[in-house]
Amino acid sequence: MSHMRLTWRRAQRYWQVYLFLLLPILYLILFCYWPMTGLQIAFKKFSLADGIWGSPFVGLRQFDRFFRSYEFSRVLKNTLVISGYGILASFPIPIVFALMLNSIRQGKFSKCVQTITYIPHFISTVVLVGMILQIFNSRVGLYGVIYNAVTGSIPSDLLANPSAFPHLYVLSGIWQNFGWDSIIYIAALTGISQELHEAAELDGASRFKRLLHIDLPGILPTITIMLILNTGRIMSVGFEKVYLMQNNLNLSASEVISTYVYKIGMGVGSAVPDYSYSTAIGLFNSVINLILICTVNAISRKLSETSLW
Amino acid sequence: MNRNKLFYSIVYTVLILLLIVVLYPLIYIVSASFSSPNAVSTGKVILFPVDFSLEGYKEVMKYSDVWIGYRNTILYTVAGTVLNVVLTMLTGFGLSRKGLPGRKFITFLFTFTMLFSGGLVPTYLVMNRLNLINTPFAMIFPGAINITNMIIARTFISSIPDDLEEAAMIDGCSHARYFFEMVVPLSKAIIAVLMLYYAVGHWNAYFNALIYLSNRALYPLQLFLREILVLNTAGADTIMDPELEEKMRGMAELLKYALIVVSTAPILCAYPFAQKYFTKGVMVGSLKG
């Protein structure tokens, strides 16, 4: 009892801080937690007339419908291919880049390399996709012009080719983000003690040896954290870029869960929006993501004592 | 030193190659935007502008949608960023008060939203209930606090020595006064970081606009860009004269290059000045809070 009273008294001293947190918490309730109550329509047959709470309960029928549908295996496979390939291809590059940059003299050249490689990160997704479409245009784009000059014929449209889609998506992503993603490793590298390097140098270790035995172990905790974050996201391919790169011809490789949820939910392409079905697919995806990140985090905590929480 | 020679030559070669890979597409786009319609449609541009001309930019000037988009984007970016930074700093300050009863629970409320959300349709229904669809607020309220940015702010504010707060409290300073007179002035660097992150986010965003806006007068720049660059809807009038058609086609392509430059230039102009703040944000964020 007296413990509670003490806490109450302490809370009173913090009334201004609670006041500060009032608006942020109101934001959380309105735009984050209130929508979560709407997740129940995944288990209902939602109609606007009946509303979220009044629509009839149908159990797991929406989920069942998704698992049985023709689209299920397709969007699941595309999502896993695009993000799995993305992680495999793009994860090591910022690490190698940071290690290289760290091993040369810190001067104008290294500053210049950093400044320039960060630039693409600030280009919007729309502009990036616009650039891809221009450069890979088979008639007037750089790709088309070079192909034509070498082979004498006009190439087929790369963006209409489903098998080229994952490559275009992942490689353009690497181009845009490898520099920016390296910052976190560069920051970790500057934290490594210079004395270690000096001692190793006296013992006759080459720069490459020191990179392998001092620098790399030094940033291993950072690498682990980044790997957790990335693996936790393997079932979520961001909507924005995929949606912009999609067209009817590459759809077999480019329809992912997030774009499918959007199309069903918003009724794109003259279809009637199916709120319940879209919510069910989205919920299925969110739950898997939640399980994934918790699992990866738990494994990492056991194995390396590095974890997000 | 000599045995490191091979290592260094490999490192420098790779770095220079990466530099070229990053720069070349950027230079190509800028060069194309300053070329003539004919040079663009016949694919003559390889590295530098061919038949230097400003026709692409003249065409952009005539495009009223672009300017409507520009105006709206500036509006959303300024208003949104102010709201973002204020809410983020307030939260970061609140959650860094170690003695605050309920701090753990409130922190959990915030971080949980990083891991789980209502998703597209439930959020849309709430926005509909709040009558925010097709209003500028739909571009400002959702995502008003980015949790990653909030953690950056919290980590930074936590690093301000506790002694300072204790001394202020003994002098009878309230939490609010401590925040405004001590924390905010000490946090200038991190406020700059937050402003930049949020502003770039607003400038480049198109998803919320795609979902919540159907009134073209409210469209941000990115949605108009999408129409022109990706959906190819600019100047789609059918022209019979083949020679004129060829010219129009070159013009349409040129317009795209010029648009890419015009829409991205503000961020890239601010970038050199903002760079040290940008990287600082990542570094603060990488410390475990």
Coordinates of C-alpha atoms in Angstrom, one line a residue:
Chain A
M1 CA 0.0 0.0 0.0
S2 CA 2.7 2.4 1.0
H3 CA 4.7 1.4 -2.1
M4 CA 1.8 2.4 -4.3
R5 CA 1.5 5.7 -2.5
L6 CA 5.2 6.3 -3.0
T7 CA 4.9 5.6 -6.7
W8 CA 1.9 7.9 -6.8
R9 CA 3.8 10.7 -5.2
R10 CA 6.7 10.2 -7.6
A11 CA 4.3 10.2 -10.5
Q12 CA 2.9 13.5 -9.3
R13 CA 6.3 15.1 -9.5
Y14 CA 6.5 14.0 -13.1
W15 CA 3.1 15.5 -14.2
Q16 CA 4.7 17.7 -16.8
V17 CA 6.5 14.8 -18.4
Y18 CA 3.2 12.9 -18.6
L19 CA 1.7 16.0 -20.2
F20 CA 4.6 16.0 -22.8
L21 CA 3.7 12.4 -23.5
L22 CA 0.0 13.0 -23.9
L23 CA 0.0 14.0 -27.6
P24 CA 2.5 11.2 -28.6
I25 CA 0.4 8.6 -26.8
L26 CA -2.8 10.0 -28.4
Y27 CA -1.1 9.6 -31.8
L28 CA -0.2 6.0 -30.9
I29 CA -3.7 5.2 -29.9
L30 CA -5.4 6.8 -32.9
F31 CA -3.0 5.7 -35.6
C32 CA -1.4 2.6 -34.3
Y33 CA -3.5 0.8 -31.7
W34 CA -7.0 1.7 -32.9
P35 CA -6.2 0.2 -36.4
M36 CA -5.1 -3.0 -34.6
T37 CA -8.7 -3.4 -33.3
G38 CA -9.7 -3.4 -36.9
L39 CA -7.7 -6.6 -37.4
Q40 CA -10.8 -8.5 -36.2
I41 CA -12.3 -8.1 -39.7
A42 CA -9.9 -10.8 -40.8
F43 CA -12.1 -13.2 -39.0
K44 CA -15.4 -11.6 -40.2
K45 CA -17.3 -11.0 -43.4
F46 CA -16.9 -7.2 -43.3
S47 CA -19.5 -4.9 -44.8
L48 CA -19.5 -1.2 -44.5
A49 CA -23.1 -1.2 -43.4
D50 CA -22.5 -3.5 -40.4
G51 CA -19.2 -1.9 -39.4
I52 CA -16.1 -3.5 -37.9
W53 CA -17.8 -4.7 -34.7
G54 CA -21.2 -5.6 -36.2
S55 CA -20.1 -7.7 -39.2
P56 CA -20.7 -11.5 -38.9
F57 CA -18.0 -13.7 -37.6
V58 CA -16.7 -16.3 -40.1
G59 CA -13.7 -17.8 -38.2
L60 CA -10.7 -18.7 -40.3
R61 CA -12.6 -18.8 -43.6
Q62 CA -10.6 -15.8 -45.1
F63 CA -7.3 -17.5 -44.2
D64 CA -8.4 -20.8 -45.6
R65 CA -9.4 -19.0 -48.8
F66 CA -6.0 -17.5 -49.1
F67 CA -4.1 -20.8 -48.5
R68 CA -6.2 -22.6 -51.1
S69 CA -6.0 -19.8 -53.7
Y70 CA -3.9 -20.0 -56.8
E71 CA -2.1 -16.7 -55.7
F72 CA -0.9 -18.1 -52.4
S73 CA 2.1 -20.0 -53.5
R74 CA 3.0 -17.4 -56.1
V75 CA 3.1 -14.3 -53.8
L76 CA 4.8 -16.3 -51.1
K77 CA 7.5 -17.6 -53.5
N78 CA 8.0 -14.2 -55.0
T79 CA 8.3 -12.5 -51.6
L80 CA 10.8 -15.1 -50.4
V81 CA 12.8 -15.0 -53.6
I82 CA 13.1 -11.2 -53.8
S83 CA 13.9 -10.7 -50.1
G84 CA 16.1 -13.8 -49.7
Y85 CA 18.1 -12.9 -52.8
G86 CA 18.2 -9.3 -51.6
I87 CA 19.7 -10.2 -48.3
L88 CA 22.2 -12.6 -49.7
A89 CA 23.4 -10.2 -52.3
S90 CA 23.2 -6.9 -50.5
F91 CA 24.2 -7.8 -46.9
P92 CA 28.0 -8.4 -47.3
I93 CA 28.7 -5.4 -49.7
P94 CA 28.4 -2.6 -47.1
I95 CA 30.6 -4.6 -44.7
V96 CA 33.4 -5.2 -47.3
F97 CA 33.0 -1.6 -48.4
A98 CA 33.4 -0.3 -44.9
L99 CA 36.4 -2.5 -44.2
M100 CA 38.1 -1.3 -47.3
L101 CA 37.4 2.3 -46.7
N102 CA 38.6 2.0 -43.1
S103 CA 41.9 0.5 -44.2
I104 CA 43.0 3.3 -46.4
R105 CA 44.4 6.7 -45.3
Q106 CA 41.6 8.9 -43.9
G107 CA 41.8 11.8 -46.2
K108 CA 40.2 13.7 -49.1
F109 CA 39.8 10.5 -51.2
S110 CA 38.0 8.5 -48.5
K111 CA 35.7 11.5 -47.7
C112 CA 34.9 11.9 -51.3
V113 CA 34.1 8.2 -51.7
Q114 CA 31.8 8.4 -48.7
T115 CA 30.0 11.5 -49.9
I116 CA 29.3 10.2 -53.3
T117 CA 28.2 6.7 -52.4
Y118 CA 25.7 8.1 -49.9
I119 CA 23.9 10.2 -52.6
P120 CA 21.7 7.6 -54.1
H121 CA 20.1 6.8 -50.8
F122 CA 18.3 10.2 -51.0
I123 CA 16.7 9.6 -54.3
S124 CA 13.0 8.9 -54.0
T125 CA 11.7 5.5 -55.0
V126 CA 9.6 7.0 -57.8
V127 CA 12.7 8.7 -59.3
L128 CA 14.8 5.6 -58.8
V129 CA 12.3 3.5 -60.7
G130 CA 12.0 6.3 -63.3
M131 CA 15.8 6.1 -63.7
I132 CA 15.6 2.3 -64.1
L133 CA 12.9 2.6 -66.8
Q134 CA 14.9 5.3 -68.7
I135 CA 18.3 3.5 -68.5
F136 CA 16.9 0.1 -69.4
N137 CA 14.6 1.3 -72.1
S138 CA 15.2 -1.0 -75.0
R139 CA 14.9 1.7 -77.6
V140 CA 16.4 5.0 -76.3
G141 CA 17.9 3.9 -73.0
L142 CA 21.6 3.3 -72.4
Y143 CA 21.0 -0.5 -72.2
G144 CA 19.2 -0.5 -75.5
V145 CA 21.7 1.7 -77.2
I146 CA 24.7 -0.4 -76.1
Y147 CA 23.0 -3.7 -76.9
N148 CA 22.1 -2.3 -80.3
A149 CA 25.7 -1.2 -80.9
V150 CA 27.1 -4.6 -79.9
T151 CA 24.6 -7.0 -81.5
G152 CA 23.0 -4.8 -84.1
S153 CA 19.5 -5.6 -82.9
I154 CA 17.0 -4.1 -80.4
P155 CA 16.9 -6.1 -77.2
S156 CA 13.7 -7.4 -75.7
D157 CA 12.2 -5.2 -72.9
L158 CA 13.9 -6.2 -69.7
L159 CA 11.1 -4.8 -67.5
A160 CA 8.6 -7.1 -69.3
N161 CA 10.8 -10.1 -68.5
P162 CA 9.8 -11.9 -65.3
S163 CA 13.1 -13.6 -64.8
A164 CA 15.0 -10.3 -65.0
F165 CA 12.8 -8.7 -62.3
P166 CA 14.5 -10.0 -59.1
H167 CA 17.9 -9.0 -60.6
L168 CA 16.8 -5.5 -61.5
Y169 CA 15.1 -5.0 -58.1
V170 CA 18.0 -6.3 -56.0
L171 CA 20.9 -4.7 -58.0
S172 CA 19.2 -1.3 -58.1
G173 CA 18.7 -1.6 -54.4
I174 CA 22.4 -2.3 -53.8
W175 CA 23.3 0.7 -56.0
Q176 CA 21.0 2.9 -53.9
N177 CA 21.9 1.7 -50.5
F178 CA 25.3 0.1 -50.1
G179 CA 27.0 3.3 -49.2
W180 CA 24.4 4.4 -46.7
D181 CA 24.2 1.0 -45.1
S182 CA 28.0 1.1 -44.6
I183 CA 27.8 4.0 -42.2
I184 CA 26.9 1.9 -39.3
Y185 CA 29.9 -0.4 -39.9
I186 CA 32.2 2.6 -40.4
A187 CA 31.0 4.0 -37.1
A188 CA 31.7 0.7 -35.4
L189 CA 35.2 0.5 -37.0
T190 CA 36.2 4.0 -35.7
G191 CA 35.5 2.6 -32.2
I192 CA 38.3 -0.1 -32.5
S193 CA 41.3 0.8 -30.5
Q194 CA 44.3 2.1 -32.5
E195 CA 46.6 0.4 -30.0
L196 CA 45.6 -3.0 -31.2
H197 CA 46.6 -2.1 -34.7
E198 CA 49.9 -0.6 -33.6
A199 CA 50.8 -3.7 -31.5
A200 CA 49.9 -6.0 -34.4
E201 CA 51.9 -3.9 -36.8
L202 CA 54.9 -4.2 -34.6
D203 CA 54.5 -8.0 -34.6
G204 CA 54.6 -7.8 -38.4
A205 CA 51.0 -8.3 -39.3
S206 CA 50.1 -7.1 -42.8
R207 CA 47.2 -4.7 -43.3
F208 CA 45.1 -7.5 -44.7
K209 CA 45.8 -9.7 -41.7
R210 CA 44.9 -6.9 -39.3
L211 CA 41.6 -6.4 -41.3
L212 CA 40.8 -10.1 -40.8
H213 CA 41.9 -10.4 -37.2
I214 CA 41.2 -7.0 -35.7
D215 CA 38.7 -5.1 -37.8
L216 CA 36.3 -7.9 -38.7
P217 CA 36.0 -9.3 -35.1
G218 CA 35.6 -5.8 -33.9
I219 CA 32.4 -5.2 -35.9
L220 CA 31.0 -8.6 -35.5
P221 CA 28.3 -7.5 -32.9
T222 CA 27.1 -4.9 -35.3
I223 CA 27.0 -7.4 -38.1
T224 CA 25.0 -9.8 -35.9
I225 CA 22.4 -7.1 -35.1
M226 CA 22.1 -6.1 -38.8
L227 CA 21.7 -9.8 -39.7
I228 CA 18.9 -10.2 -37.1
L229 CA 17.1 -7.2 -38.5
N230 CA 17.4 -8.4 -42.0
T231 CA 16.4 -11.9 -41.4
G232 CA 13.4 -10.8 -39.4
R233 CA 12.3 -8.9 -42.5
I234 CA 12.6 -11.8 -44.9
M235 CA 8.8 -12.1 -45.3
S236 CA 8.2 -8.5 -45.9
V237 CA 9.2 -6.9 -49.2
G238 CA 8.5 -3.2 -49.2
F239 CA 5.5 -2.1 -51.2
E240 CA 6.7 1.0 -52.8
K241 CA 9.5 -0.1 -55.2
V242 CA 7.9 -3.4 -56.2
Y243 CA 4.6 -1.8 -57.0
L244 CA 6.3 0.8 -59.2
M245 CA 8.4 -1.7 -61.1
Q246 CA 5.4 -4.0 -61.7
N247 CA 3.6 -4.3 -65.0
N248 CA 1.2 -6.9 -66.4
L249 CA 4.1 -8.8 -68.2
N250 CA 6.3 -9.3 -65.2
L251 CA 3.6 -9.9 -62.7
S252 CA 4.3 -13.6 -62.4
A253 CA 7.6 -12.7 -60.7
S254 CA 6.7 -9.3 -59.2
E255 CA 3.5 -9.9 -57.3
V256 CA 4.4 -10.0 -53.6
I257 CA 2.3 -10.1 -50.4
S258 CA 2.3 -6.4 -49.8
T259 CA 1.3 -5.5 -53.4
Y260 CA -1.4 -8.3 -53.3
V261 CA -2.8 -7.0 -50.0
Y262 CA -3.0 -3.5 -51.6
K263 CA -4.7 -4.6 -54.8
I264 CA -7.3 -6.7 -52.9
G265 CA -7.9 -4.1 -50.2
M266 CA -8.1 -1.1 -52.4
G267 CA -9.8 -2.8 -55.3
V268 CA -7.3 -1.9 -57.9
G269 CA -8.2 -2.7 -61.5
S270 CA -12.0 -2.5 -61.4
A271 CA -12.2 -5.3 -58.7
V272 CA -14.4 -4.6 -55.7
P273 CA -12.3 -4.1 -52.6
D274 CA -12.4 -7.1 -50.3
Y275 CA -11.5 -5.6 -46.9
S276 CA -11.7 -8.8 -44.9
Y277 CA -9.7 -10.9 -47.3
S278 CA -7.0 -8.2 -47.6
T279 CA -6.8 -7.8 -43.8
A280 CA -6.5 -11.6 -43.4
I281 CA -3.6 -11.8 -45.8
G282 CA -1.9 -8.8 -44.1
L283 CA -2.4 -10.3 -40.7
F284 CA -1.0 -13.6 -41.8
N285 CA 2.1 -11.7 -43.0
S286 CA 2.4 -9.6 -39.8
V287 CA 2.2 -12.6 -37.5
I288 CA 4.8 -14.5 -39.5
N289 CA 7.1 -11.4 -39.3
L290 CA 6.6 -11.1 -35.6
I291 CA 7.4 -14.8 -35.0
L292 CA 10.4 -14.5 -37.3
I293 CA 12.0 -11.5 -35.6
C294 CA 11.4 -13.0 -32.1
T295 CA 12.9 -16.3 -33.1
V296 CA 16.0 -14.9 -34.7
N297 CA 16.5 -12.6 -31.8
A298 CA 16.2 -15.4 -29.3
I299 CA 18.6 -17.6 -31.3
S300 CA 21.1 -14.8 -31.5
R301 CA 20.9 -14.1 -27.8
K302 CA 21.6 -17.7 -27.0
L303 CA 24.5 -18.0 -29.5
S304 CA 26.3 -14.7 -29.3
E305 CA 24.8 -12.7 -26.5
T306 CA 23.9 -10.0 -29.0
S307 CA 20.3 -9.2 -29.4
L308 CA 17.8 -6.4 -30.1
W309 CA 16.1 -6.7 -26.7
Chain B
M1 CA 55.2 -1.7 -46.2
N2 CA 56.0 -3.3 -49.6
R3 CA 54.0 -6.4 -48.9
N4 CA 50.9 -4.3 -48.3
K5 CA 51.2 -3.0 -51.9
L6 CA 49.0 -5.6 -53.5
F7 CA 46.4 -5.2 -50.8
Y8 CA 46.2 -1.4 -51.2
S9 CA 46.1 -1.6 -55.0
I10 CA 43.2 -3.9 -54.8
V11 CA 41.4 -1.7 -52.3
Y12 CA 41.9 1.4 -54.3
T13 CA 40.9 -0.2 -57.6
V14 CA 37.7 -1.6 -56.0
L15 CA 36.8 1.8 -54.4
I16 CA 37.4 3.6 -57.7
L17 CA 35.2 1.1 -59.5
L18 CA 32.4 1.5 -57.0
L19 CA 32.7 5.3 -57.4
I20 CA 32.2 5.0 -61.1
V21 CA 29.3 2.6 -60.7
V22 CA 27.5 5.0 -58.4
L23 CA 28.3 8.1 -60.4
Y24 CA 27.7 7.0 -63.9
P25 CA 23.9 6.7 -63.8
L26 CA 23.7 10.1 -62.1
I27 CA 25.9 11.8 -64.7
Y28 CA 24.1 10.1 -67.5
I29 CA 20.7 11.3 -66.3
V30 CA 21.9 14.9 -65.8
S31 CA 23.7 14.9 -69.2
A32 CA 20.6 13.5 -71.0
S33 CA 18.5 16.3 -69.4
F34 CA 20.7 18.9 -71.0
S35 CA 20.7 17.4 -74.4
S36 CA 18.4 18.0 -77.4
P37 CA 15.2 15.9 -77.9
N38 CA 16.7 14.4 -81.0
A39 CA 19.9 13.3 -79.3
V40 CA 17.9 11.7 -76.5
S41 CA 15.4 9.8 -78.8
T42 CA 18.2 8.5 -81.0
G43 CA 20.3 7.4 -78.0
K44 CA 23.3 9.6 -78.7
V45 CA 24.0 10.6 -75.1
I46 CA 26.6 8.4 -73.5
L47 CA 28.4 10.5 -71.0
F48 CA 28.2 14.2 -71.7
P49 CA 25.3 16.3 -73.0
V50 CA 24.8 16.1 -76.8
D51 CA 23.6 19.2 -78.7
F52 CA 23.3 21.1 -75.4
S53 CA 19.8 22.5 -74.9
L54 CA 17.5 23.6 -72.2
E55 CA 14.3 22.4 -74.0
G56 CA 13.6 19.7 -71.4
Y57 CA 13.6 22.3 -68.6
K58 CA 11.4 24.6 -70.6
E59 CA 9.0 21.8 -71.1
V60 CA 9.0 21.1 -67.3
M61 CA 8.2 24.8 -66.7
K62 CA 5.1 24.5 -68.8
Y63 CA 3.9 21.5 -66.9
S64 CA 1.4 22.9 -64.3
D65 CA 0.9 19.6 -62.5
V66 CA 4.6 19.6 -61.5
W67 CA 4.3 23.0 -59.9
I68 CA 1.1 22.0 -58.0
G69 CA 2.9 18.9 -56.8
Y70 CA 5.9 21.0 -55.8
R71 CA 3.8 23.4 -53.8
N72 CA 2.0 20.6 -52.0
T73 CA 5.1 18.7 -51.3
I74 CA 6.8 21.7 -49.7
L75 CA 3.7 22.3 -47.6
Y76 CA 3.5 18.7 -46.4
T77 CA 7.3 18.6 -45.8
V78 CA 7.4 21.8 -43.7
A79 CA 4.2 21.1 -41.7
G80 CA 4.9 17.4 -41.3
T81 CA 8.5 17.9 -40.3
V82 CA 7.6 20.4 -37.6
L83 CA 5.0 18.1 -36.1
N84 CA 7.4 15.1 -36.4
V85 CA 10.3 16.8 -34.6
V86 CA 8.2 18.2 -31.8
L87 CA 6.5 14.9 -31.0
T88 CA 9.7 13.0 -31.4
M89 CA 11.6 15.2 -29.0
L90 CA 8.8 15.2 -26.5
T91 CA 8.7 11.4 -26.5
G92 CA 12.5 11.1 -26.5
F93 CA 12.7 13.3 -23.5
G94 CA 9.8 11.6 -21.6
L95 CA 11.2 8.1 -22.2
S96 CA 14.7 9.1 -21.1
R97 CA 13.5 10.2 -17.6
K98 CA 14.8 7.4 -15.5
G99 CA 12.6 8.0 -12.5
L100 CA 9.4 8.2 -14.5
P101 CA 6.8 5.7 -13.1
G102 CA 5.5 3.6 -16.0
R103 CA 8.4 4.3 -18.2
K104 CA 9.0 0.7 -19.2
F105 CA 5.4 0.2 -20.1
I106 CA 5.1 3.4 -22.2
T107 CA 8.4 2.5 -24.0
F108 CA 6.9 -0.9 -24.8
L109 CA 3.8 0.8 -26.2
F110 CA 6.0 2.7 -28.6
T111 CA 8.4 0.0 -29.6
F112 CA 5.7 -2.7 -30.1
T113 CA 4.4 -0.7 -33.1
M114 CA 7.7 -1.3 -34.8
L115 CA 7.0 -5.0 -34.7
F116 CA 3.3 -5.2 -35.4
S117 CA 0.7 -3.0 -37.0
G118 CA -2.9 -3.0 -38.0
G119 CA -2.0 -3.1 -41.7
L120 CA -3.4 -1.4 -44.7
V121 CA -7.1 -1.9 -44.6
P122 CA -7.7 -1.4 -40.8
T123 CA -5.6 1.8 -40.9
Y124 CA -7.5 3.0 -43.9
L125 CA -10.8 2.4 -42.1
V126 CA -9.6 4.4 -39.1
M127 CA -8.5 7.2 -41.4
N128 CA -11.9 7.1 -43.0
R129 CA -13.6 7.3 -39.6
L130 CA -11.5 10.3 -38.7
N131 CA -12.5 12.0 -42.0
L132 CA -8.9 12.4 -43.0
I133 CA -9.2 10.9 -46.4
N134 CA -8.6 13.5 -49.1
T135 CA -7.3 16.1 -46.7
P136 CA -3.7 17.4 -46.3
F137 CA -3.7 15.9 -42.8
A138 CA -3.6 12.4 -44.3
M139 CA -0.1 13.3 -45.4
I140 CA 0.9 14.6 -42.0
F141 CA -0.6 12.6 -39.2
P142 CA 0.1 8.9 -40.1
G143 CA 3.7 8.2 -39.2
A144 CA 3.9 11.4 -37.1
I145 CA 6.5 9.6 -34.9
N146 CA 9.0 7.3 -36.5
I147 CA 10.1 4.9 -33.7
T148 CA 13.6 4.6 -35.0
N149 CA 14.0 8.4 -34.9
M150 CA 12.4 8.5 -31.5
I151 CA 15.0 6.0 -30.2
I152 CA 17.8 8.2 -31.7
A153 CA 16.4 11.2 -29.8
R154 CA 16.0 9.2 -26.6
T155 CA 19.5 7.8 -26.8
F156 CA 20.9 11.3 -27.4
I157 CA 19.0 12.9 -24.5
S158 CA 20.0 10.0 -22.2
S159 CA 23.6 10.9 -22.8
I160 CA 23.1 14.3 -21.2
P161 CA 24.7 14.0 -17.7
D162 CA 22.2 13.3 -14.9
D163 CA 24.1 15.8 -12.7
L164 CA 22.7 18.6 -14.9
E165 CA 19.2 17.5 -14.2
E166 CA 19.7 17.0 -10.5
A167 CA 21.3 20.5 -10.2
A168 CA 18.5 22.1 -12.1
M169 CA 15.9 20.3 -9.9
I170 CA 17.6 21.4 -6.7
D171 CA 17.4 24.9 -8.0
G172 CA 13.6 24.4 -8.3
C173 CA 13.5 24.0 -12.1
S174 CA 10.5 22.1 -13.4
H175 CA 10.7 19.3 -15.9
A176 CA 9.2 21.5 -18.6
R177 CA 11.7 24.3 -18.0
Y178 CA 14.6 21.9 -17.9
F179 CA 13.5 20.5 -21.2
F180 CA 13.1 23.9 -22.9
E181 CA 16.1 25.7 -21.4
M182 CA 18.6 22.9 -21.1
V183 CA 17.7 19.8 -23.2
V184 CA 16.6 21.6 -26.4
P185 CA 19.6 23.9 -26.7
L186 CA 21.9 20.9 -26.0
S187 CA 20.2 18.8 -28.6
K188 CA 20.6 21.1 -31.5
A189 CA 22.6 18.6 -33.5
I190 CA 20.1 15.8 -33.0
I191 CA 17.2 18.1 -33.8
A192 CA 19.0 18.9 -37.1
V193 CA 19.4 15.2 -37.7
L194 CA 15.7 14.5 -37.1
M195 CA 14.6 17.4 -39.3
L196 CA 16.7 16.1 -42.1
Y197 CA 15.5 12.5 -41.8
Y198 CA 11.9 13.5 -41.6
A199 CA 12.1 16.1 -44.3
V200 CA 13.7 13.7 -46.8
G201 CA 11.0 11.2 -45.8
H202 CA 8.2 13.6 -46.6
W203 CA 9.8 14.8 -49.8
N204 CA 10.2 11.3 -51.1
A205 CA 6.9 9.7 -49.8
Y206 CA 4.2 8.5 -52.1
F207 CA 2.5 5.6 -50.4
N208 CA 0.1 7.5 -48.2
A209 CA -0.8 9.8 -51.0
L210 CA -1.5 6.9 -53.2
I211 CA -3.9 5.4 -50.6
Y212 CA -5.5 8.5 -49.0
L213 CA -5.6 11.1 -51.8
S214 CA -7.7 11.0 -54.9
N215 CA -8.1 14.8 -55.3
R216 CA -5.4 15.8 -57.8
A217 CA -5.2 19.3 -56.3
L218 CA -3.7 17.7 -53.2
Y219 CA -1.2 15.4 -54.9
P220 CA 2.4 15.6 -53.8
L221 CA 5.1 15.9 -56.4
Q222 CA 6.0 12.2 -56.2
L223 CA 2.5 11.1 -57.4
F224 CA 2.7 13.3 -60.5
L225 CA 6.2 12.0 -61.0
R226 CA 4.8 8.5 -60.9
E227 CA 2.3 9.4 -63.6
I228 CA 4.9 10.8 -65.9
L229 CA 7.9 8.6 -65.2
V230 CA 6.3 5.3 -64.5
L231 CA 2.8 5.3 -66.0
N232 CA 3.9 7.2 -69.1
T233 CA 0.9 9.5 -69.3
A234 CA 2.6 12.7 -70.4
G235 CA 1.7 14.1 -73.8
A236 CA -0.1 11.0 -75.0
D237 CA -2.0 12.8 -77.7
T238 CA -2.0 10.9 -81.0
I239 CA -0.2 12.8 -83.7
M240 CA -0.4 11.8 -87.4
D241 CA 2.7 13.5 -88.8
P242 CA 5.5 10.9 -88.3
E243 CA 8.2 13.5 -88.2
L244 CA 6.4 15.5 -85.5
E245 CA 5.6 12.3 -83.7
E246 CA 9.3 11.4 -83.6
K247 CA 10.0 14.8 -82.2
M248 CA 7.3 14.5 -79.6
R249 CA 8.7 11.2 -78.5
G250 CA 12.1 12.7 -78.0
M251 CA 10.5 15.5 -76.1
A252 CA 8.6 13.1 -73.8
E253 CA 11.8 11.3 -73.0
L254 CA 13.7 14.5 -72.4
L255 CA 11.0 15.8 -70.2
K256 CA 11.5 12.7 -67.9
Y257 CA 15.2 13.3 -67.6
A258 CA 14.7 17.0 -66.8
L259 CA 11.9 16.1 -64.3
I260 CA 14.2 13.6 -62.4
V261 CA 16.8 16.4 -62.0
V262 CA 14.2 19.1 -61.0
S263 CA 12.5 16.9 -58.4
T264 CA 15.7 15.6 -56.8
A265 CA 17.8 18.7 -57.0
P266 CA 16.5 20.3 -53.7
I267 CA 17.6 17.3 -51.6
L268 CA 20.9 16.9 -53.4
C269 CA 21.6 20.6 -53.0
A270 CA 21.0 20.4 -49.3
Y271 CA 23.0 17.2 -49.0
P272 CA 26.6 18.5 -48.8
F273 CA 25.7 20.8 -45.9
A274 CA 23.7 18.2 -44.1
Q275 CA 26.0 15.3 -44.6
K276 CA 27.8 15.4 -41.3
Y277 CA 24.4 15.5 -39.5
F278 CA 23.0 12.6 -41.5
T279 CA 25.9 10.3 -40.6
K280 CA 25.8 11.5 -37.0
G281 CA 22.2 10.3 -36.8
V282 CA 23.1 6.8 -37.9
M283 CA 26.0 6.7 -35.4
V284 CA 23.8 7.8 -32.5
G285 CA 21.2 5.3 -33.5
S286 CA 23.7 2.5 -33.6
L287 CA 24.6 3.0 -29.9
K288 CA 22.4 0.7 -27.9
G289 CA 20.0 2.8 -25.9

